[in-house]
Coordinates of C-alpha atoms and ligand atoms in Angstrom, one line a residue:
M1 CA -20.7 0.8 -1.9
V2 CA -18.4 2.4 0.7
Y3 CA -17.7 0.3 3.4
N4 CA -18.9 2.6 6.4
M5 CA -17.2 1.7 9.8
A6 CA -19.1 4.3 11.2
G7 CA -22.5 3.4 9.8
S8 CA -22.8 7.4 9.4
T9 CA -23.3 7.0 5.2
I10 CA -26.8 4.8 3.7
G11 CA -28.0 5.1 -0.2
N12 CA -26.3 3.9 -3.6
K13 CA -26.7 7.3 -6.1
F14 CA -28.4 9.5 -4.0
S15 CA -26.4 9.3 -0.6
I16 CA -26.2 11.0 2.8
T17 CA -23.9 11.1 5.6
T18 CA -25.5 12.6 8.7
W19 CA -23.1 14.2 11.3
G20 CA -23.4 15.9 14.6
E21 CA -24.2 15.4 18.5
S22 CA -26.9 16.4 20.3
H23 CA -24.8 19.3 22.5
G24 CA -22.1 19.4 20.0
K25 CA -21.7 22.6 18.1
A26 CA -23.9 21.4 15.4
L27 CA -25.5 18.9 13.8
G28 CA -26.0 18.3 9.7
V29 CA -25.7 16.4 6.3
V30 CA -23.8 16.0 3.4
V31 CA -25.6 14.8 0.4
D32 CA -24.5 13.8 -2.4
G33 CA -25.3 12.5 -5.6
C34 CA -28.3 14.9 -6.4
P35 CA -28.2 15.7 -10.2
A36 CA -27.6 20.0 -11.3
G37 CA -30.2 22.4 -11.9
L38 CA -32.9 21.3 -9.2
T39 CA -33.6 25.2 -7.5
L40 CA -33.6 24.9 -4.0
D41 CA -32.8 27.2 -0.9
E42 CA -32.5 27.0 2.3
N43 CA -36.6 27.9 2.4
D44 CA -37.3 24.2 1.0
I45 CA -35.3 22.8 3.9
Q46 CA -36.9 24.8 6.8
I47 CA -40.3 23.7 5.6
Y48 CA -38.9 20.1 6.2
L49 CA -36.9 21.1 9.5
D50 CA -39.7 23.3 10.9
R51 CA -42.3 19.9 11.1
R52 CA -39.7 17.9 13.5
K53 CA -38.9 21.0 15.9
P54 CA -39.8 20.5 19.6
G55 CA -41.6 23.2 22.2
F56 CA -44.5 24.0 20.2
S57 CA -46.3 21.7 21.4
Q58 CA -48.3 20.5 24.4
F59 CA -47.2 17.3 24.4
S60 CA -43.4 17.2 23.5
T61 CA -39.9 18.3 24.8
P62 CA -40.4 22.0 25.9
R63 CA -37.0 22.2 24.6
K64 CA -36.9 25.7 22.2
E65 CA -34.5 24.9 19.0
S66 CA -34.8 27.1 16.5
D67 CA -33.5 24.5 14.2
K68 CA -32.5 26.8 11.8
V69 CA -30.6 25.0 8.7
E70 CA -27.7 26.8 6.3
I71 CA -26.5 25.0 3.5
L72 CA -22.8 25.6 2.8
S73 CA -22.6 24.1 -0.5
G74 CA -23.5 22.3 -3.9
I75 CA -25.9 25.7 -5.2
F76 CA -25.2 28.3 -7.7
E77 CA -26.8 30.8 -8.6
G78 CA -30.5 29.0 -6.5
R79 CA -29.5 25.6 -8.9
T80 CA -28.0 22.5 -7.3
T81 CA -24.4 22.3 -8.9
G82 CA -24.1 18.6 -8.7
T83 CA -21.8 18.6 -6.3
P84 CA -21.7 17.7 -2.6
I85 CA -24.5 19.6 -1.2
S86 CA -23.4 20.4 3.2
M87 CA -25.8 21.8 5.0
I88 CA -25.6 22.5 8.7
V89 CA -27.7 23.4 11.9
H90 CA -26.3 25.3 15.4
N91 CA -27.2 24.0 18.8
T92 CA -28.7 26.5 20.5
S93 CA -30.8 25.2 23.2
Q94 CA -28.2 23.5 24.6
R95 CA -28.4 22.8 28.2
S96 CA -25.9 19.6 29.5
S97 CA -26.7 20.0 33.2
D98 CA -29.8 18.4 32.3
Y99 CA -27.4 15.7 31.7
G100 CA -25.3 15.0 34.3
D101 CA -26.5 12.4 36.0
I102 CA -27.1 9.9 33.3
A103 CA -22.7 10.8 33.0
T104 CA -22.8 7.8 36.0
Y105 CA -25.5 5.6 35.1
Y106 CA -27.3 3.9 32.2
R107 CA -30.8 4.6 31.3
P108 CA -33.5 1.9 30.5
G109 CA -34.2 1.5 26.9
H110 CA -31.5 4.0 25.8
A111 CA -28.4 3.5 24.4
D112 CA -26.1 4.5 27.7
Y113 CA -25.1 0.9 28.1
T114 CA -24.1 -0.4 24.3
F115 CA -22.6 3.1 23.7
D116 CA -20.2 2.7 26.5
E117 CA -19.2 -1.2 25.9
K118 CA -18.5 -0.5 22.2
Y119 CA -16.4 2.6 22.3
G120 CA -14.9 2.6 26.4
F121 CA -16.7 6.2 27.1
R122 CA -19.5 8.5 25.6
D123 CA -20.9 11.8 24.7
Y124 CA -23.8 11.2 27.6
R125 CA -25.0 15.4 26.8
G126 CA -27.8 14.6 25.6
G127 CA -27.9 11.2 24.1
G128 CA -25.1 12.1 21.6
R129 CA -25.3 10.4 18.6
S130 CA -28.2 8.4 19.8
S131 CA -30.4 11.6 20.1
G132 CA -33.8 12.4 17.9
R133 CA -31.7 15.2 17.3
E134 CA -28.9 13.2 15.0
T135 CA -32.7 13.2 12.2
I136 CA -32.2 16.7 11.4
G137 CA -29.6 16.0 9.2
R138 CA -31.6 12.8 7.7
V139 CA -34.4 15.7 6.9
A140 CA -33.0 18.1 5.7
A141 CA -31.6 15.5 2.6
G142 CA -35.2 14.1 3.1
A143 CA -36.3 18.2 2.0
I144 CA -34.1 18.0 -1.0
A145 CA -35.5 13.6 -2.3
A146 CA -38.7 15.3 -2.1
K147 CA -38.6 18.2 -3.6
I148 CA -37.1 15.9 -6.9
L149 CA -39.6 13.1 -6.4
K150 CA -42.4 15.7 -7.1
Q151 CA -41.3 17.0 -10.2
L152 CA -41.3 13.4 -11.2
G153 CA -45.3 13.4 -9.8
I154 CA -44.3 11.2 -6.4
E155 CA -45.6 12.5 -3.2
I156 CA -46.0 11.2 -0.3
T157 CA -48.7 11.3 3.0
T158 CA -46.9 10.6 6.0
Y159 CA -49.4 10.7 9.5
V160 CA -49.2 9.2 13.2
S161 CA -51.2 6.2 13.0
S162 CA -51.9 5.3 16.5
I163 CA -50.6 6.2 19.9
G164 CA -51.5 3.5 22.3
D165 CA -54.3 1.8 21.5
V166 CA -55.9 5.1 19.8
Q167 CA -56.4 4.2 16.3
V168 CA -56.8 6.7 13.6
S169 CA -60.0 5.3 11.6
P170 CA -60.1 5.0 7.5
E171 CA -63.5 6.2 8.0
N172 CA -62.7 10.0 8.8
F173 CA -59.7 10.3 7.4
N174 CA -58.6 13.7 6.5
R175 CA -55.5 14.7 4.5
E176 CA -55.7 18.3 5.2
Y177 CA -56.2 17.8 9.5
I178 CA -52.9 16.0 9.6
M179 CA -51.3 19.4 9.5
Q180 CA -53.9 21.1 11.4
N181 CA -53.2 19.5 14.7
E182 CA -50.0 18.7 16.8
L183 CA -49.8 14.9 16.9
Y184 CA -50.2 15.1 13.1
M185 CA -53.3 12.6 12.8
P186 CA -55.6 12.3 9.9
D187 CA -58.7 12.3 12.1
K188 CA -60.0 14.8 14.7
D189 CA -61.9 12.1 16.6
S190 CA -58.6 9.7 17.0
Y191 CA -56.5 12.9 17.4
E192 CA -59.0 14.5 20.9
R193 CA -58.7 10.5 22.1
A194 CA -55.3 10.0 22.1
S195 CA -55.1 13.8 23.3
A196 CA -56.2 12.6 26.4
L197 CA -54.6 9.8 26.8
L198 CA -51.6 11.4 26.6
S199 CA -52.6 13.9 29.4
D200 CA -52.8 11.1 31.3
I201 CA -49.5 9.4 30.8
M202 CA -47.5 12.7 31.0
A203 CA -49.3 12.7 35.0
A204 CA -47.7 10.0 35.6
N205 CA -44.4 10.4 34.2
D206 CA -44.7 8.0 31.9
S207 CA -44.4 7.9 27.9
I208 CA -46.0 6.0 25.2
G209 CA -46.0 4.5 21.6
S210 CA -47.5 5.2 18.7
S211 CA -47.4 3.7 15.0
V212 CA -46.3 6.1 11.8
Q213 CA -47.6 5.6 8.4
C214 CA -46.5 6.8 4.9
I215 CA -48.2 6.7 2.0
I216 CA -46.2 7.2 -1.4
K217 CA -48.4 7.7 -4.4
G218 CA -47.1 7.9 -8.1
M219 CA -43.9 5.1 -8.2
P220 CA -43.7 3.7 -11.4
A221 CA -43.6 0.1 -11.7
G222 CA -40.3 -1.8 -11.3
I223 CA -38.3 0.2 -9.1
G224 CA -36.1 -1.5 -6.6
E225 CA -33.6 -3.7 -7.3
P226 CA -34.0 -7.9 -7.1
V227 CA -32.0 -9.6 -4.6
F228 CA -30.1 -7.6 -1.4
D229 CA -31.2 -4.1 -2.5
K230 CA -35.2 -5.1 -3.2
L231 CA -37.3 -1.5 -2.5
D232 CA -38.7 -3.0 0.8
A233 CA -35.3 -4.0 1.9
N234 CA -33.7 -1.0 1.4
L235 CA -37.1 1.1 3.0
A236 CA -36.9 -1.7 6.1
K237 CA -33.4 -0.7 6.9
A238 CA -34.0 2.8 6.2
I239 CA -36.7 3.6 8.8
M240 CA -35.9 1.1 11.1
S241 CA -32.5 3.5 11.3
I242 CA -34.7 5.9 12.9
G243 CA -33.6 5.6 16.7
A244 CA -37.1 4.2 18.8
V245 CA -38.2 2.5 15.3
K246 CA -39.0 -1.2 16.7
A247 CA -40.8 -2.5 13.3
I248 CA -41.7 -1.6 9.8
E249 CA -44.2 -3.4 7.8
I250 CA -45.1 -3.0 4.2
G251 CA -49.0 -2.9 3.2
D252 CA -50.7 -5.6 5.3
G253 CA -47.2 -6.5 7.0
C254 CA -47.5 -8.8 10.2
M255 CA -51.5 -9.4 9.4
V256 CA -50.0 -12.0 6.6
S257 CA -49.4 -14.2 8.8
E258 CA -53.0 -15.4 9.4
N259 CA -54.6 -14.5 6.0
Q260 CA -55.1 -17.3 2.6
G261 CA -53.7 -16.7 -0.3
S262 CA -57.1 -16.4 -2.1
Y263 CA -57.1 -12.9 0.2
N264 CA -53.5 -12.5 0.6
N265 CA -53.4 -11.7 -3.2
D266 CA -53.7 -8.8 -5.2
N267 CA -56.2 -10.0 -8.4
F268 CA -54.6 -8.0 -11.8
S269 CA -57.2 -6.4 -14.5
M270 CA -56.6 -4.0 -17.1
K271 CA -58.5 -0.7 -16.2
D272 CA -58.3 2.1 -18.9
G273 CA -55.9 0.2 -21.4
K274 CA -53.4 -0.1 -17.8
V275 CA -52.7 -3.1 -16.1
S276 CA -54.0 -2.8 -12.3
K277 CA -54.5 -4.5 -9.3
Q278 CA -58.2 -5.1 -7.4
S279 CA -56.4 -4.9 -4.1
N280 CA -53.3 -3.5 -2.8
H281 CA -52.6 -6.2 0.5
A282 CA -48.5 -6.2 -1.0
G283 CA -48.4 -2.6 -0.3
G284 CA -47.2 -1.4 -3.5
I285 CA -44.2 -4.1 -3.5
L286 CA -43.6 -7.2 -5.4
G287 CA -40.4 -9.0 -5.9
G288 CA -38.8 -6.5 -4.4
M289 CA -40.3 -3.8 -7.0
S290 CA -42.6 -1.3 -7.1
D291 CA -45.9 -2.7 -9.2
G292 CA -47.3 0.5 -9.5
S293 CA -50.1 0.7 -6.8
D294 CA -49.2 3.0 -3.5
I295 CA -46.7 1.6 -1.6
V296 CA -47.8 1.6 2.2
I297 CA -45.5 1.5 4.8
K298 CA -45.7 1.7 8.7
A299 CA -43.1 2.3 11.5
H300 CA -43.9 1.2 14.9
F301 CA -42.4 3.7 17.5
K302 CA -41.9 2.1 20.8
P303 CA -42.4 4.6 24.0
T304 CA -39.3 7.3 24.9
P305 CA -37.0 5.3 27.0
S306 CA -35.9 8.8 29.1
I307 CA -38.6 8.7 31.7
A308 CA -39.2 10.9 34.5
S309 CA -40.8 7.8 36.9
T310 CA -39.0 5.9 39.2
Q311 CA -37.0 2.8 37.2
H312 CA -34.5 0.4 38.4
T313 CA -30.4 0.4 37.0
I314 CA -26.9 0.1 37.8
N315 CA -24.1 3.0 37.4
K316 CA -20.7 2.4 36.1
S317 CA -19.6 0.9 39.2
G318 CA -22.0 -1.8 39.0
E319 CA -24.2 -1.0 42.0
N320 CA -28.0 -1.0 41.7
I321 CA -29.8 2.0 42.3
E322 CA -33.1 3.5 41.1
V323 CA -33.6 6.5 38.9
S324 CA -35.8 9.1 38.0
I325 CA -34.9 11.0 35.0
K326 CA -34.7 14.5 34.9
G327 CA -34.5 16.7 31.2
R328 CA -36.5 17.5 28.7
H329 CA -37.9 14.6 26.7
D330 CA -40.6 13.6 24.6
P331 CA -43.2 11.9 25.9
I332 CA -44.1 9.9 22.7
I333 CA -41.9 10.0 19.8
G334 CA -44.1 9.4 16.1
P335 CA -45.5 12.1 16.2
R336 CA -41.8 14.1 15.7
A337 CA -40.9 11.1 13.6
V338 CA -43.7 11.9 10.8
V339 CA -41.3 13.9 8.9
V340 CA -38.3 11.5 9.6
V341 CA -39.9 8.2 8.2
E342 CA -41.3 10.4 5.4
S343 CA -37.6 11.6 4.4
M344 CA -36.1 7.8 4.9
A345 CA -38.9 6.9 3.0
A346 CA -37.9 9.7 0.8
I347 CA -34.0 9.2 -0.2
T348 CA -34.4 5.4 -0.4
V349 CA -36.9 5.9 -3.3
L350 CA -35.0 8.1 -4.8
D351 CA -32.0 5.7 -4.4
L352 CA -33.1 3.0 -5.6
L353 CA -35.2 5.3 -9.2
F354 CA -31.4 6.7 -9.9
D355 CA -30.5 2.9 -9.7
N356 CA -33.1 1.7 -12.5
M357 CA -32.0 4.3 -14.8
S358 CA -29.0 1.2 -16.1
S359 CA -31.6 -1.5 -15.8
R360 CA -32.3 -1.7 -19.5
L361 CA -30.0 -1.5 -22.5
D362 CA -32.7 0.2 -24.7
K363 CA -34.2 2.4 -22.0
I364 CA -29.5 3.4 -22.1
I365 CA -29.8 3.6 -25.9
D366 CA -32.5 5.9 -26.0
F367 CA -31.1 8.3 -23.9
Y368 CA -27.9 8.2 -25.7
S369 CA -29.1 8.4 -28.6
Ligands
FMN1 C1 -37.5 12.1 16.5 C2 -36.8 11.4 17.6 C3 -37.0 12.3 19.3 C4 -36.5 11.4 20.5 N1 -36.9 12.1 21.9 C5 -36.3 11.2 22.4 C6 -35.9 11.9 23.9 O1 -36.6 13.1 24.3 N2 -35.7 11.1 24.9 C7 -35.1 9.7 25.0 O2 -35.1 9.4 25.9 N3 -35.8 9.7 23.4 C8 -35.9 10.4 22.0 N4 -35.9 9.0 21.2 C9 -35.4 8.0 21.2 C10 -34.4 7.3 21.4 O3 -33.1 8.0 20.7 C11 -34.1 5.8 20.9 O4 -34.7 5.4 22.0 C12 -32.2 5.7 21.3 O5 -31.4 6.2 20.4 C13 -32.0 4.0 22.0 O6 -32.5 3.2 20.3 P1 -33.5 2.5 20.6 O7 -34.8 2.9 21.0 O8 -33.5 2.4 18.7 O9 -33.1 1.0 20.9 C14 -35.9 10.2 20.1 C15 -35.9 9.7 18.8 C16 -36.5 10.2 18.0 C17 -36.6 9.6 16.3

């Protein structure tokens, strides 16, 4: 594993390096470790990028970002060549004037203060590297990982599972509905209640937290390395690295500390000659390895830090000031981050699937004979 000082790279065999700032010329990603022979074009990537694009919902920043991707390398005659795939998205909706003020003070809840302390100065335009736009590179890479996973029979479903105190109800779950509403919720009733809540929040110049649920179906058992590269440990790192994620749960998550073993243990049984589990409190992971059932992940997002209501902070001269943050900000992060969580999950499981290929001598002998 390469020690990467700026922390912009993740993954071992399938690795991605994101680059670029919110208001720089462009953002992008270099994907290394994609096998040769995958049919791939810009449309495969664009479908994913369009899911994180702002400006098309009453509940996201009004910035209109076209976010058109261009593939610069690693493809020949429509197929991946096995060499690094570099992708770029040019920034077209920069309005750095919106951010002139924040050059002089520290936004509560944002990364301004910590960037200044670490580097001595910062690219304050749109938050630089700490902007939600950094996730463009993750999503472009995630589209490739998801396309490979699909060929292995592994599919990921991701949606907003709560906004404030509005929780989606499992009884009303409708997978098709996720892509039919701007909050990416799987339940019409919850969508309507969350919309009303968000309208009130926006009218009050405030923001609100949310959670995103991600379910990975079709994972074979045994994927994940037993100690430091456990599947749940790597998922936690990948998903916690998304801006504003403050907690991640696997399966029953935080509830396990309240439950008893007789309830929490998933009993095994044989079904049609195959090992199966009678429940899935473990969220599909035992001992850091997939157990063959659905992998169930929940990411908790804090409320968007940049809000227009009045807050107390300090400026760079150390004076106490009051601020009301201008600019075009998302009042909620979860809906825009659904595809980001899905991408980080796809990148992580694919990387561990590749790692797993050298875990058994009998399989290596089979492969080479
Ligand atoms: C997709 C996405 C969009 C975001 N949009 C905004 C935004 O419009 N305004 C804002 O202040 N923060 C936004 N954030 C959150 C900040 O990036 C994040 O809170 C900040 O980097 C501080 O990091 P931390 O919350 O992990 O401590 C967004 C994050 C994501 C993932």
